């Protein structure tokens, strides 16, 4: 599927190297709470210096998996290896792993400095080194002037940075972050995302981030593991997850998508034709698919990959359907069109607002043509 | 004040306060009565305070009550906190519901029954194993700790429930062993609850009459027991003086705690304002 992609020279991709040893090896890990299976036979390899995101809705098991890495939960089955060492039965306070909690969990009765120093004090770090490291860490998160403040005297963003400093000061082999940006407002979240990535690059610590926010996962992650019902459904780079989802769940969960049910009518090694009543046209895809002929499948097309126009495009035979505009949402940078197709299905198309104003703009109840490139559709069998 | 509604509310409030405090006020006033007859006013005097301070029996009883209250409060705080920890931090375990029910049962149990059952227990134990030999200060402390710990458990438990459990996890994650987490993180955070639990236990022990009467023995009369036996022989201005002193002590404590928490709240508010201002 990824033959067409050029390897990015800036991006090291150890997961593509079969000789690379994973830093964290999660093998067939299962965790049950009573009858509820929170994590179901998950196997996952995470490599050194990765920023790995576990993405999923609430109750998908991502937090439980994170807590098992931290040692707060013991797996009912399977094993977790960190840097070659089996983590079974190792208490949280003995693991070379630190965690940043969703609530930040700062110690309310200690000031910022003492919060950050807490971990080093437990290791009996010599005084001089301890305070040097605390100072350095506070500088890195830009909180030098706040060392003697108590947590309740800080803003949300500052608290978040204290929590990060406190977790990083011990130089853990692995840093776990539970919804690190969840409690911040949107503007702050964006700037913090990049700060987090810079810090991760600078320190070279392996990060595992749990989030339900796909945008956050897309920006932060070197790779994303999408979870659903206690299982990992797909692992890949943000591009792979977005452009080449392997299941309806992933296609639907990450970003928005138009899903058209259909059947293969004609296929060869390098192309496939799918007739779809849903879409109201024949969909042509310029590569072969590994699906049995006439199998029921779905074609996923992202809204931004569809062109919308009032005049018919050059080829109206394939990859082109028609409908009536039912809703337009103007978002500033782009507009979202909800188009009712003949099949009754509502299709979503987004279009960047390249010009400021045009008299020719598409309006409600306009009859429009929607077309897309032969490489845009993704065939999904599961 | 001008509108009729607020005058109505004020009137009711005054009546409420009068209902609550006139009895106490009259007690205080009559404690300064120079007449030996409690209800006949014969001029201002502080002589009953002098007589009170020379009354060995009352002083001894007061001292015993304070001692019992002090020891009871410590035992109740330790045991009550352990119960609260069990109920909030140890997850579901066999017998959890039973412990929860039994620990809080003394809250609703009539004191007479608690006292009687403890008395029967002490007597049976003395016959069976010869311990505790006789009844006195020790048995009162045991009895008081038994019911005071229920109050402490409730107070501490609610504080523990309200505390973010990930704070303890974070401490453990940073390398602190469970015992250290408890003493360095949990204990300071729940300290206000321990303090109010301690004061509650101390007060409960100080003013308990029923249970103490059941489990006490010769030579161990607490202050409420002495007051009660004296009052049965007739009202004495001396008791009024004693009661006034107790009211003064309690009032001072209440005002002190009130001022302290008001100051804390003010500091907290100011800090929050400062934090908000600093972020703008």
XYZ file of C-alpha atoms in Angstrom:
662
model
C 0.000 0.000 0.000
C 2.831 2.371 0.738
C 4.959 1.719 -2.366
C 4.182 5.115 -3.723
C 5.501 6.890 -0.645
C 9.009 8.245 -0.522
C 10.810 7.594 2.744
C 11.269 10.763 4.701
C 15.025 11.173 5.305
C 14.459 13.216 8.464
C 12.258 10.614 10.008
C 13.927 7.564 11.414
C 11.546 4.666 11.200
C 12.857 1.784 13.293
C 9.546 -0.023 13.003
C 10.331 -0.625 9.332
C 13.676 -2.179 10.170
C 13.204 -5.868 10.922
C 16.553 -5.991 12.743
C 15.654 -3.233 15.202
C 14.886 -4.374 18.745
C 11.764 -2.830 20.193
C 12.277 -0.840 23.384
C 8.907 -1.785 24.787
C 7.469 -5.148 23.883
C 3.858 -5.762 24.806
C 3.014 -9.389 24.206
C -0.536 -10.766 24.222
C -1.464 -8.622 27.189
C -4.959 -9.065 28.593
C -6.577 -7.269 31.516
C -9.992 -8.041 32.929
C -12.033 -6.196 35.525
C -14.537 -8.807 36.653
C -16.258 -9.924 33.457
C -15.236 -6.836 31.531
C -12.226 -7.321 29.288
C -10.522 -3.928 29.280
C -7.497 -4.948 27.251
C -7.852 -7.940 24.989
C -4.737 -9.785 23.830
C -2.795 -6.712 22.776
C 0.643 -7.048 21.207
C 2.605 -3.954 20.377
C 6.198 -2.928 19.799
C 7.375 0.565 20.614
C 10.869 1.712 19.712
C 13.361 3.925 21.464
C 12.731 7.691 21.213
C 9.351 7.210 19.688
C 6.423 9.414 20.543
C 3.740 6.788 20.415
C 0.079 7.721 20.736
C -2.632 5.347 21.905
C -5.781 6.746 20.364
C -9.309 5.627 21.108
C -12.667 6.548 22.566
C -13.466 6.301 26.244
C -13.463 2.782 27.595
C -11.379 1.400 24.723
C -8.670 0.217 27.124
C -5.992 2.767 26.285
C -5.695 4.082 29.840
C -5.624 0.567 31.267
C -2.762 -0.289 28.931
C -0.921 2.833 30.081
C -1.512 1.969 33.731
C -0.102 -1.498 33.114
C 3.051 0.103 31.700
C 3.280 2.271 34.829
C 2.694 -0.744 37.077
C -0.579 0.380 38.636
C -2.336 -2.612 37.101
C -0.961 -6.102 36.612
C -1.844 -7.882 33.356
C -4.006 -11.005 33.723
C -2.191 -12.523 30.806
C 0.776 -11.761 28.586
C 4.000 -9.944 29.255
C 5.480 -6.481 29.065
C 9.179 -5.994 28.426
C 10.906 -2.666 28.871
C 14.408 -2.481 27.454
C 14.550 -6.269 27.538
C 13.442 -6.567 31.156
C 10.236 -8.392 32.093
C 8.094 -5.956 34.062
C 5.885 -8.572 35.730
C 5.604 -8.074 39.482
C 7.732 -4.922 39.511
C 6.101 -2.265 41.700
C 5.438 1.196 40.243
C 8.052 2.761 42.530
C 10.733 0.450 41.159
C 10.048 0.991 37.448
C 12.242 3.270 35.337
C 8.990 4.730 34.083
C 7.302 7.999 35.014
C 3.840 9.188 34.301
C 2.154 12.496 33.768
C -1.390 12.243 35.025
C -4.459 13.659 33.370
C -5.323 15.601 36.538
C -1.592 16.451 36.849
C -1.797 15.092 40.421
C 0.523 17.765 41.799
C 1.128 17.558 45.529
C -1.027 20.424 46.810
C 0.947 20.929 50.015
C 4.310 21.329 48.289
C 5.548 24.203 46.179
C 6.597 23.824 42.549
C 10.224 23.196 43.397
C 9.456 20.510 45.963
C 6.997 18.871 43.613
C 9.702 18.545 40.974
C 12.322 17.491 43.516
C 10.130 14.763 45.041
C 11.197 12.010 42.643
C 14.896 12.740 43.003
C 14.605 12.816 46.794
C 13.253 9.277 46.703
C 16.442 8.215 44.920
C 18.585 9.981 47.538
C 20.220 12.112 44.872
C 23.010 14.279 46.358
C 21.674 17.704 47.346
C 23.712 19.771 44.913
C 22.921 17.611 41.904
C 19.288 17.399 42.944
C 18.710 21.148 43.026
C 20.758 21.688 39.867
C 18.558 19.245 38.029
C 15.366 20.708 39.442
C 16.518 24.169 38.419
C 17.450 23.021 34.930
C 14.123 21.294 34.491
C 12.172 24.354 35.655
C 14.114 26.459 33.184
C 13.273 24.064 30.404
C 9.549 24.314 31.102
C 9.882 28.079 31.615
C 8.807 28.105 35.238
C 11.984 29.399 36.869
C 10.173 32.328 38.430
C 7.505 30.132 39.951
C 9.640 27.780 42.051
C 8.096 28.761 45.374
C 4.483 28.910 44.221
C 1.985 26.346 45.417
C 0.033 24.429 42.752
C -3.206 26.302 43.458
C -1.393 29.553 42.666
C -0.738 28.411 39.099
C -2.796 28.448 35.932
C -3.771 25.254 34.133
C -0.972 25.565 31.613
C 1.617 26.173 34.316
C 0.392 23.187 36.308
C 0.684 21.052 33.222
C 4.318 22.113 32.834
C 5.067 21.382 36.499
C 3.617 17.911 36.038
C 5.781 17.412 32.966
C 8.912 18.650 34.736
C 8.203 16.441 37.733
C 7.862 13.364 35.529
C 10.910 14.157 33.387
C 13.388 15.161 36.073
C 14.130 11.534 36.924
C 15.179 10.942 33.314
C 12.920 7.925 32.937
C 13.430 5.360 30.225
C 9.825 5.840 29.336
C 7.432 8.713 29.962
C 3.722 7.974 30.014
C 1.319 10.830 29.386
C -2.377 10.441 30.122
C -4.324 12.993 28.067
C -1.529 15.525 28.542
C -3.359 18.399 26.903
C -6.913 17.441 27.755
C -7.430 20.109 30.416
C -6.014 23.026 28.409
C -7.961 25.414 26.240
C -7.563 25.240 22.496
C -4.996 27.990 21.881
C -2.783 26.798 24.718
C -3.140 23.230 23.555
C -1.713 24.030 20.144
C 1.383 25.780 21.482
C 1.881 23.127 24.159
C 1.764 20.372 21.547
C 4.816 21.762 19.838
C 6.568 22.425 23.138
C 6.004 18.810 24.112
C 7.471 17.615 20.810
C 10.516 19.863 21.217
C 11.159 18.586 24.727
C 10.801 15.013 23.584
C 13.299 15.582 20.768
C 15.730 17.371 23.053
C 15.732 14.731 25.785
C 15.313 11.695 23.572
C 12.961 10.062 26.075
C 10.463 7.568 24.719
C 6.932 8.922 25.113
C 3.718 6.960 25.194
C 0.719 9.262 25.052
C -2.879 8.303 25.638
C -5.465 10.519 24.011
C -8.975 10.534 22.658
C -8.236 13.607 20.563
C -7.244 12.527 17.065
C -5.896 15.947 16.156
C -3.556 15.778 19.139
C -2.449 12.299 18.145
C -1.861 13.336 14.527
C 0.366 16.288 15.455
C 2.310 14.667 18.270
C 2.870 11.101 17.266
C 5.600 9.338 15.371
C 3.148 6.449 15.272
C -0.419 5.982 16.392
C -2.059 2.859 17.741
C -5.814 3.082 17.309
C -7.703 1.119 19.953
C -11.263 -0.116 20.028
C -12.955 -2.484 22.487
C -9.698 -3.397 24.177
C -7.861 -4.221 20.992
C -5.376 -2.415 18.788
C -7.085 -2.095 15.412
C -4.316 -0.367 13.498
C -0.796 0.852 14.105
C 0.878 3.289 11.783
C 2.263 6.751 11.195
C -0.297 9.566 11.236
C -0.236 9.598 7.426
C -0.803 5.871 7.193
C -3.649 6.019 9.677
C -5.334 8.877 7.870
C -4.659 7.980 4.245
C -4.634 4.199 4.458
C -7.048 3.102 7.149
C -7.460 -0.656 7.157
C -10.916 -0.812 8.652
C -14.179 1.068 8.653
C -13.667 1.832 12.317
C -10.336 3.566 11.811
C -11.495 5.421 8.690
C -14.491 6.696 10.585
C -12.772 7.401 13.902
C -9.838 9.356 12.524
C -11.068 12.378 10.624
C -14.361 12.421 8.811
C -15.070 10.219 5.867
C -17.701 9.304 3.285
C -18.285 5.593 3.320
C -19.936 4.074 0.251
C -20.990 0.418 0.250
C -20.424 -1.421 -3.002
C -19.405 -4.560 -4.895
C -16.472 -5.290 -7.177
C -17.604 -5.578 -10.798
C -14.303 -5.620 -12.608
C -10.781 -6.099 -11.350
C -7.205 -6.714 -12.341
C -3.792 -6.456 -10.743
C -3.600 -2.737 -11.181
C -7.145 -1.500 -10.976
C -10.564 -2.262 -9.610
C -14.086 -1.082 -10.466
C -16.696 -0.989 -7.786
C -20.335 -0.385 -8.428
C -21.946 1.459 -5.586
C -25.615 2.236 -5.286
C -24.777 4.255 -2.216
C -22.586 6.603 -4.201
C -24.787 6.427 -7.263
C -21.891 5.730 -9.593
C -19.045 3.396 -10.458
C -15.911 3.939 -8.428
C -12.620 3.329 -10.186
C -9.521 2.771 -8.112
C -6.098 2.725 -9.724
C -4.611 -0.158 -7.778
C -5.533 -3.744 -7.101
C -7.145 -4.885 -3.858
C -6.915 -8.114 -1.942
C -10.593 -8.864 -1.770
C -12.553 -11.770 -3.192
C -14.595 -10.803 -6.282
C -18.130 -9.643 -5.589
C -17.349 -9.332 -1.879
C -19.338 -6.694 -0.037
C -17.000 -3.836 0.749
C -16.907 -0.136 1.373
C -15.022 2.668 -0.283
C -13.909 5.456 2.015
C -13.306 8.883 0.530
C -12.183 11.824 2.645
C -14.289 14.988 2.234
C -11.315 17.126 1.227
C -10.439 14.759 -1.608
C -13.719 15.399 -3.386
C -14.071 18.304 -5.788
C -17.432 20.011 -5.895
C -18.754 22.092 -8.805
C -21.970 23.180 -10.454
C -20.692 22.391 -13.938
C -20.008 18.775 -14.875
C -16.341 17.678 -14.759
C -14.562 16.203 -17.812
C -15.352 12.608 -16.939
C -18.817 11.989 -15.590
C -18.656 8.238 -16.232
C -16.648 7.199 -13.197
C -15.751 8.708 -9.824
C -18.404 11.306 -10.274
C -21.784 11.602 -8.644
C -24.462 14.245 -8.322
C -26.622 15.638 -5.578
C -28.359 18.620 -4.025
C -26.609 20.849 -1.516
C -28.487 20.586 1.756
C -26.246 22.429 4.187
C -23.223 24.654 4.041
C -21.025 25.284 7.057
C -18.656 28.193 6.631
C -15.617 27.649 8.848
C -13.489 30.551 7.676
C -10.570 28.687 6.194
C -12.853 26.237 4.461
C -16.452 25.379 3.852
C -18.215 22.100 4.495
C -20.983 21.055 2.115
C -23.521 18.410 2.988
C -24.808 17.005 -0.284
C -27.849 14.705 -0.531
C -27.152 12.023 -3.122
C -29.755 10.255 -5.210
C -29.422 7.182 -3.001
C -30.555 9.337 -0.092
C -27.105 9.234 1.484
C -25.634 12.440 2.818
C -22.110 13.079 1.520
C -19.678 15.542 3.036
C -17.339 17.654 0.945
C -14.891 20.252 2.196
C -13.422 22.952 0.027
C -10.749 25.480 0.968
C -11.916 29.068 0.607
C -9.186 30.118 -1.765
C -10.767 33.401 -2.785
C -12.407 35.894 -0.541
C -15.647 36.213 -2.358
C -17.113 34.927 -5.565
C -20.526 35.478 -7.066
C -20.214 31.996 -8.449
C -20.221 30.397 -5.007
C -22.246 27.249 -4.427
C -25.540 27.834 -2.622
C -28.150 25.829 -0.794
C -30.283 23.644 -3.049
C -27.789 23.891 -5.904
C -27.404 20.816 -8.075
C -23.751 19.878 -7.879
C -21.274 17.401 -9.295
C -18.806 15.691 -7.015
C -15.738 14.031 -8.423
C -12.532 12.519 -7.133
C -9.259 11.097 -8.280
C -8.788 7.389 -8.923
C -6.269 7.214 -6.060
C -8.537 8.847 -3.507
C -10.789 5.965 -2.569
C -9.719 3.453 0.064
C -11.251 0.004 -0.179
C -12.261 -1.425 3.180
C -13.344 -5.002 3.646
C -13.620 -4.995 7.425
C -33.865 46.609 57.286
C -36.505 48.915 55.938
C -38.491 46.471 53.901
C -41.040 44.360 55.780
C -39.711 41.084 54.465
C -36.251 41.603 55.908
C -37.749 42.786 59.221
C -39.728 39.546 59.337
C -36.629 37.505 58.646
C -34.652 39.416 61.277
C -37.374 38.834 63.840
C -37.350 35.126 63.207
C -33.610 35.027 63.392
C -33.634 36.804 66.752
C -36.220 34.401 68.067
C -34.133 31.466 66.890
C -31.036 32.760 68.611
C -33.042 33.541 71.738
C -34.368 29.994 71.801
C -30.877 28.579 71.510
C -28.928 30.892 73.737
C -31.165 32.323 76.463
C -30.784 29.179 78.601
C -27.019 29.399 78.350
C -27.091 33.129 78.954
C -29.163 32.718 82.104
C -26.755 30.073 83.305
C -23.855 32.449 82.822
C -25.646 35.288 84.569
C -26.609 33.156 87.559
C -23.052 31.917 87.905
C -22.234 35.444 89.075
C -25.055 35.389 91.601
C -23.894 35.882 95.172
C -26.907 34.092 96.631
C -26.653 30.433 97.556
C -30.101 29.892 96.066
C -29.571 29.570 92.348
C -32.766 31.233 91.233
C -32.800 34.204 93.592
C -30.607 37.079 92.461
C -28.723 38.795 95.272
C -26.022 40.781 93.564
C -22.887 40.250 91.493
C -20.126 38.076 92.837
C -17.360 35.810 91.599
C -17.187 33.834 94.821
C -18.543 30.641 93.279
C -15.566 30.583 90.926
C -13.285 30.743 93.932
C -15.157 27.956 95.659
C -15.108 25.925 92.471
C -11.350 26.223 92.145
C -10.954 24.948 95.674
C -13.252 21.980 95.129
C -10.911 19.010 94.885
C -13.575 16.636 93.691
C -14.548 18.750 90.688
C -10.986 19.611 89.794
C -10.013 15.963 89.934
C -12.961 14.987 87.773
C -12.161 17.713 85.256
C -8.560 16.595 85.087
C -9.637 12.967 84.613
C -12.053 13.957 81.858
C -9.375 15.904 80.036
C -6.960 13.003 80.369
C -9.512 10.498 79.089
C -10.529 12.838 76.265
C -6.947 13.355 75.222
C -6.037 9.671 75.141
C -9.367 8.743 73.551
C -8.871 11.312 70.793
C -5.483 9.891 69.828
C -6.677 6.278 69.828
C -9.815 7.197 67.884
C -7.857 9.171 65.284
C -5.399 6.352 64.673
C -8.009 3.581 64.526
C -10.594 5.686 62.693
C -8.055 6.681 60.056
C -7.074 3.056 59.556
C -10.726 2.117 59.069
C -11.192 4.993 56.608
C -8.083 3.937 54.674
C -9.309 0.345 54.508
C -12.666 1.444 53.189
C -11.360 3.891 50.584
C -7.994 2.611 49.407
C -8.008 -1.166 49.569
C -10.531 -1.778 46.815
C -13.253 -4.360 47.226
C -12.299 -7.037 49.747
C -14.219 -9.737 51.542
C -16.080 -8.222 54.472
C -15.788 -4.636 53.268
C -19.512 -3.972 53.596
C -19.477 -5.566 57.047
C -16.586 -3.378 58.181
C -18.245 -0.299 56.774
C -21.475 -1.096 58.607
C -19.867 -2.076 61.895
C -17.509 0.867 61.972
C -20.328 3.347 61.657
C -22.868 1.466 63.791
C -21.967 3.345 67.000
C -23.190 6.527 65.297
C -26.765 5.288 65.377
C -26.597 2.930 68.357
C -28.381 4.264 71.466
C -25.726 5.152 74.023
C -27.457 3.095 76.678
C -27.027 -0.023 74.583
C -23.406 0.735 73.740
C -22.695 1.330 77.420
C -24.525 -1.743 78.607
C -22.943 -4.046 76.046
C -19.468 -2.761 76.851
C -20.110 -3.243 80.550
C -21.214 -6.838 79.957
C -18.127 -7.420 77.831
C -15.758 -6.040 80.457
C -17.374 -8.088 83.193
C -17.279 -11.259 81.107
C -13.655 -10.672 80.154
C -12.677 -10.088 83.753
C -14.275 -13.380 84.742
C -12.771 -15.279 81.852
C -9.217 -13.942 81.635
C -8.948 -11.656 84.633
C -8.429 -8.604 82.465
C -9.317 -5.760 82.632
C -9.172 -6.062 86.406
C -11.973 -3.869 87.672
C -13.378 -0.887 85.865
C -12.098 2.644 85.844
C -10.168 5.051 83.666
C -8.933 2.342 81.318
C -12.371 0.924 80.539
C -13.775 4.405 79.987
C -11.017 5.127 77.484
C -11.696 1.863 75.661
C -15.426 2.603 75.545
C -14.961 6.176 74.394
C -12.430 5.231 71.735
C -14.871 2.618 70.454
C -17.615 5.051 69.619
C -15.432 8.068 68.844
C -13.524 6.157 66.185
C -16.763 5.817 64.225
C -17.005 9.606 63.960
C -13.353 9.933 63.015
C -13.746 7.209 60.377
C -16.651 9.065 58.767
C -14.858 12.420 58.722
C -11.574 11.019 57.398
C -13.300 8.762 54.908
C -15.116 11.657 53.269
C -11.853 13.546 52.981
C -10.099 10.537 51.430
C -12.919 10.031 48.955
C -12.639 13.668 47.912
C -8.904 13.386 47.350
C -7.630 12.722 43.818
C -6.291 9.137 43.974
C -3.746 9.872 41.272
C -1.860 12.113 43.700
C -0.888 9.004 45.645
C -0.183 7.120 42.446
C 2.035 9.954 41.252
C 4.070 9.771 44.456
C 4.459 6.034 44.039
C 5.331 6.503 40.381
C 8.100 8.891 41.417
C 9.668 6.233 43.597
C 8.035 6.514 47.014
C 7.117 3.249 48.729
C 3.508 2.934 49.975
C 4.342 3.730 53.621
C 6.243 6.827 52.572
C 3.403 7.883 50.281
C 1.084 7.713 53.259
C 3.226 9.756 55.622
C 4.594 12.324 53.156
C 1.657 12.778 50.794
C -1.642 11.420 52.133
C -1.264 12.444 55.760
C -0.511 16.141 55.133
C -3.366 16.348 52.632
C -5.947 14.808 54.970
C -4.538 16.628 58.007
C -7.529 19.007 58.367
C -9.821 15.981 58.576
C -7.590 14.374 61.200
C -7.625 17.587 63.209
C -11.392 17.884 63.147
C -11.676 14.162 63.880
C -9.401 14.598 66.879
C -11.391 17.547 68.198
C -14.634 15.705 67.607
C -13.411 12.645 69.501
C -12.079 14.806 72.317
C -15.367 16.690 72.649
C -17.465 13.534 72.470
C -15.421 11.938 75.204
C -15.472 15.082 77.320
C -19.237 15.386 77.437
C -20.249 11.740 77.489
C -22.206 10.781 80.577
C -24.181 7.660 79.703
C -21.445 5.349 78.477
C -18.981 6.525 81.101
C -21.526 5.815 83.848
C -21.874 2.232 82.645
C -18.220 1.329 82.288
C -16.723 3.417 85.073
C -15.758 2.002 88.407
C -15.138 3.391 91.882
C -12.692 6.260 91.951
C -13.042 7.101 88.284
C -15.689 9.793 88.005
C -15.570 11.988 84.955
C -16.685 15.598 85.024
C -20.144 14.958 83.535
C -20.680 12.206 86.109
C -19.767 14.528 88.994
C -21.932 17.337 87.638
C -24.847 14.997 87.188
C -24.614 13.575 90.690
C -24.286 17.054 92.176
C -27.262 18.387 90.255
C -29.363 15.516 91.485
C -28.775 16.746 95.034
C -29.939 20.196 94.069
C -28.792 23.050 91.903
C -25.678 24.786 93.045
C -24.220 28.079 91.786
C -20.887 26.340 91.753
C -22.087 24.152 88.900
C -23.214 27.263 87.062
C -19.720 28.636 87.397
C -18.257 25.385 86.116
C -20.664 25.328 83.181
C -19.802 28.930 82.359
C -16.123 28.054 82.238
C -16.859 25.123 79.936
C -18.955 27.338 77.659
C -16.130 29.872 77.577
C -13.571 27.228 76.629
C -15.790 25.769 73.912
C -16.649 29.228 72.559
C -12.984 30.191 72.468
C -12.187 27.017 70.549
C -15.007 27.554 68.056
C -14.054 31.187 67.474
C -10.389 30.231 67.169
C -11.048 27.549 64.579
C -13.419 29.876 62.736
C -10.838 32.653 62.565
C -8.159 30.201 61.503
C -10.160 28.756 58.619
C -11.380 32.201 57.568
C -7.775 33.318 57.362
C -6.825 30.213 55.373
C -9.691 30.834 52.978
C -8.645 34.464 52.571
C -5.077 33.436 51.769
C -6.348 30.879 49.304
C -8.579 33.427 47.584
C -5.745 35.927 47.395
C -3.442 33.281 45.914
C -6.028 32.415 43.289
C -6.425 36.086 42.406
C -2.664 36.441 42.165
C -2.425 33.404 39.902
C -5.127 34.765 37.632
C -3.497 38.183 37.538
C -0.105 36.646 36.796
C -1.464 34.891 33.740
C -3.009 37.895 32.127
